[in-house]
Amino acid sequence: MDRRLAAYAVCIEDGRVLLALAVGPDGDRTWTLPGGGVEHAEDPFDTVIREVAEETGLETVVERLLGVDSRVIPAGERRVPGAPELQNVGIFYGVRVTSGRLRPEPNGDTAASVWTPLAEVARLRRSSLVDIGIDLARTLPPSGHVGPVPVGGLVQH
C-alpha cells in the first residue's frame, strides 16, 4: 500500500469556498481544496500555506486546525494504472486570505482556482476532500473527525 500525507486548506468567506480545479495526467478534471503532499521534513502547517500560494496565487494564514481524515483508495480506482491501493491521510486547516490575486498554477496541475458559492458545490464534479473539509469547517467536531463521504456520481477520490 502507498501512503500519502497531505495538508488541505478550507477557506470559506462570505458564503463561498475556495476551490482548485485539478487536472490529472489523463486530462481528468476534478474540483478540490487547495493543498497537497507534505514534502520531506516539512511541517504540514507550512505545507498548507505553501500549497495555497503555489496553486492559487493567494497568501493565507492558518486560523485553526479543523481535523484529520484517512481514506483508502482501492488499487483499481487509482489514476495510475497498476499502482497499489493508497492510504491518503489529510490534515485540514481553516485558513484566511491575507493578500494576492487568484491565478492558475504555473507549470502545475491546478488549471484554475475560484470562489464557489457553498450552495453550488453539490453540483460540481469534486473530490471527496471538498465535502470533508466543508463538513469539518461547519461542524468543528471536538474529535477533529467526520464520517466518510461516499464516493460515486459527482464525488470522486
C-alpha positions as a printed NumPy array, in Angstrom:
array([[  0.   ,   0.   ,   0.   ],
       [  1.16 ,   3.503,  -0.814],
       [  0.697,   6.243,   1.781],
       [  0.378,   9.976,   1.279],
       [  0.385,  12.683,   3.929],
       [ -1.218,  15.893,   2.711],
       [ -2.459,  19.23 ,   4.064],
       [ -5.588,  20.956,   2.731],
       [ -6.922,  24.496,   3.081],
       [-10.559,  25.162,   3.855],
       [-11.161,  28.828,   3.119],
       [-14.769,  29.931,   3.463],
       [-15.629,  33.623,   3.14 ],
       [-18.972,  35.327,   2.501],
       [-20.763,  32.02 ,   1.813],
       [-18.147,  30.924,  -0.725],
       [-15.393,  28.315,  -0.567],
       [-12.059,  28.494,  -2.38 ],
       [-11.712,  25.567,  -4.791],
       [ -8.977,  24.466,  -7.18 ],
       [ -9.534,  22.649, -10.48 ],
       [ -7.089,  19.737, -10.547],
       [ -6.208,  18.214, -13.907],
       [ -4.911,  14.644, -13.799],
       [ -2.328,  13.099, -16.131],
       [ -5.173,  11.747, -18.28 ],
       [ -6.843,  15.179, -18.522],
       [ -9.483,  14.281, -15.913],
       [-10.736,  17.484, -14.23 ],
       [-11.929,  17.491, -10.616],
       [-12.619,  20.344,  -8.188],
       [-10.739,  20.019,  -4.917],
       [ -9.441,  22.025,  -1.991],
       [ -6.118,  23.816,  -2.39 ],
       [ -3.428,  21.708,  -0.792],
       [ -1.125,  18.813,  -1.399],
       [  1.577,  16.49 ,  -0.267],
       [  3.831,  17.198,   2.679],
       [  7.445,  17.281,   1.499],
       [ 10.294,  15.543,   3.314],
       [ 10.845,  17.128,   6.769],
       [  8.151,  19.762,   6.101],
       [  5.612,  20.687,   8.769],
       [  2.022,  20.228,   7.448],
       [  1.237,  23.724,   8.801],
       [  3.838,  25.114,   6.378],
       [  2.661,  22.783,   3.602],
       [ -0.845,  24.212,   3.509],
       [  0.409,  27.81 ,   3.27 ],
       [  2.903,  26.864,   0.526],
       [  0.376,  24.832,  -1.457],
       [ -2.29 ,  27.55 ,  -1.415],
       [  0.254,  30.105,  -2.66 ],
       [  1.527,  27.759,  -5.41 ],
       [ -1.904,  26.67 ,  -6.601],
       [ -3.913,  29.88 ,  -6.288],
       [ -1.562,  32.874,  -6.023],
       [ -3.084,  33.787,  -2.643],
       [ -1.239,  34.312,   0.615],
       [ -3.003,  32.875,   3.656],
       [ -2.72 ,  32.452,   7.39 ],
       [ -3.849,  29.386,   9.265],
       [ -6.611,  30.191,  11.733],
       [ -7.212,  26.721,  13.136],
       [ -6.7  ,  23.014,  12.74 ],
       [-10.033,  21.576,  11.613],
       [ -9.303,  17.867,  11.659],
       [ -7.699,  14.823,  10.096],
       [ -9.141,  12.362,   7.586],
       [ -7.796,   8.993,   6.495],
       [ -9.175,   7.176,   3.485],
       [ -8.074,   4.269,   1.333],
       [ -8.329,   4.444,  -2.433],
       [ -8.523,   0.909,  -3.901],
       [ -5.871,  -0.001,  -6.476],
       [ -8.444,  -0.267,  -9.257],
       [ -9.668,   3.279,  -8.615],
       [ -6.26 ,   4.966,  -8.688],
       [ -5.406,   7.323, -11.541],
       [ -2.132,   5.459, -12.099],
       [ -2.76 ,   2.044, -13.688],
       [ -1.068,  -0.793, -11.798],
       [ -0.485,   1.258,  -8.636],
       [ -1.325,  -0.372,  -5.293],
       [ -4.084,   0.916,  -3.025],
       [ -3.368,   4.292,  -1.448],
       [ -3.962,   5.485,   2.083],
       [ -4.352,   9.263,   1.996],
       [ -4.026,  10.983,   5.367],
       [ -5.263,  14.544,   5.053],
       [ -4.81 ,  17.313,   7.597],
       [ -7.412,  20.06 ,   7.158],
       [ -6.755,  23.657,   8.206],
       [ -9.114,  26.609,   8.291],
       [ -7.294,  29.449,   6.527],
       [ -7.908,  33.116,   5.785],
       [ -6.652,  35.014,   2.722],
       [ -4.4  ,  37.969,   3.54 ],
       [ -3.282,  39.054,   0.05 ],
       [ -2.699,  38.04 ,  -3.546],
       [ -4.78 ,  37.563,  -6.666],
       [ -6.293,  34.335,  -7.997],
       [ -4.425,  32.753, -10.883],
       [ -3.8  ,  29.267, -12.327],
       [ -0.798,  27.32 , -11.034],
       [  2.194,  27.999, -13.27 ],
       [  3.544,  24.708, -14.662],
       [  1.347,  22.703, -12.316],
       [ -1.75 ,  20.589, -12.38 ],
       [ -4.136,  23.224, -10.995],
       [ -5.842,  24.78 , -14.016],
       [ -7.952,  27.318, -12.117],
       [ -8.916,  28.479,  -8.648],
       [-12.285,  30.057,  -7.939],
       [-14.52 ,  31.244,  -5.138],
       [-17.561,  28.975,  -5.332],
       [-20.875,  29.626,  -3.552],
       [-21.402,  26.851,  -0.995],
       [-24.86 ,  26.184,  -2.449],
       [-23.28 ,  25.287,  -5.825],
       [-20.689,  22.79 ,  -4.543],
       [-23.095,  19.817,  -4.647],
       [-23.461,  20.272,  -8.433],
       [-19.712,  20.065,  -9.12 ],
       [-17.607,  17.032, -10.033],
       [-15.374,  17.14 ,  -6.975],
       [-13.015,  15.283,  -4.705],
       [-14.486,  13.877,  -1.518],
       [-11.919,  16.12 ,   0.198],
       [-14.182,  19.105,  -0.563],
       [-17.123,  17.598,   1.31 ],
       [-14.929,  16.512,   4.217],
       [-13.319,  19.944,   4.551],
       [-16.619,  21.82 ,   4.393],
       [-18.174,  19.429,   6.922],
       [-15.224,  19.926,   9.302],
       [-15.466,  23.722,   8.955],
       [-19.225,  23.753,   9.528],
       [-19.377,  21.367,  12.479],
       [-15.982,  21.884,  14.163],
       [-16.176,  18.455,  15.804],
       [-14.168,  18.234,  19.044],
       [-12.709,  14.951,  17.793],
       [-11.492,  16.58 ,  14.56 ],
       [-13.135,  13.743,  12.639],
       [-16.195,  13.443,  10.412],
       [-17.684,  10.341,   8.864],
       [-16.545,   9.049,   5.493],
       [-18.003,  10.601,   2.357],
       [-19.471,   8.089,  -0.094],
       [-17.688,   8.164,  -3.452],
       [-19.691,   7.943,  -6.651],
       [-21.515,  10.184,  -9.102],
       [-20.077,  13.682,  -8.829],
       [-17.937,  12.789,  -5.775],
       [-14.553,  11.307,  -6.7  ],
       [-11.498,  10.062,  -4.838]])
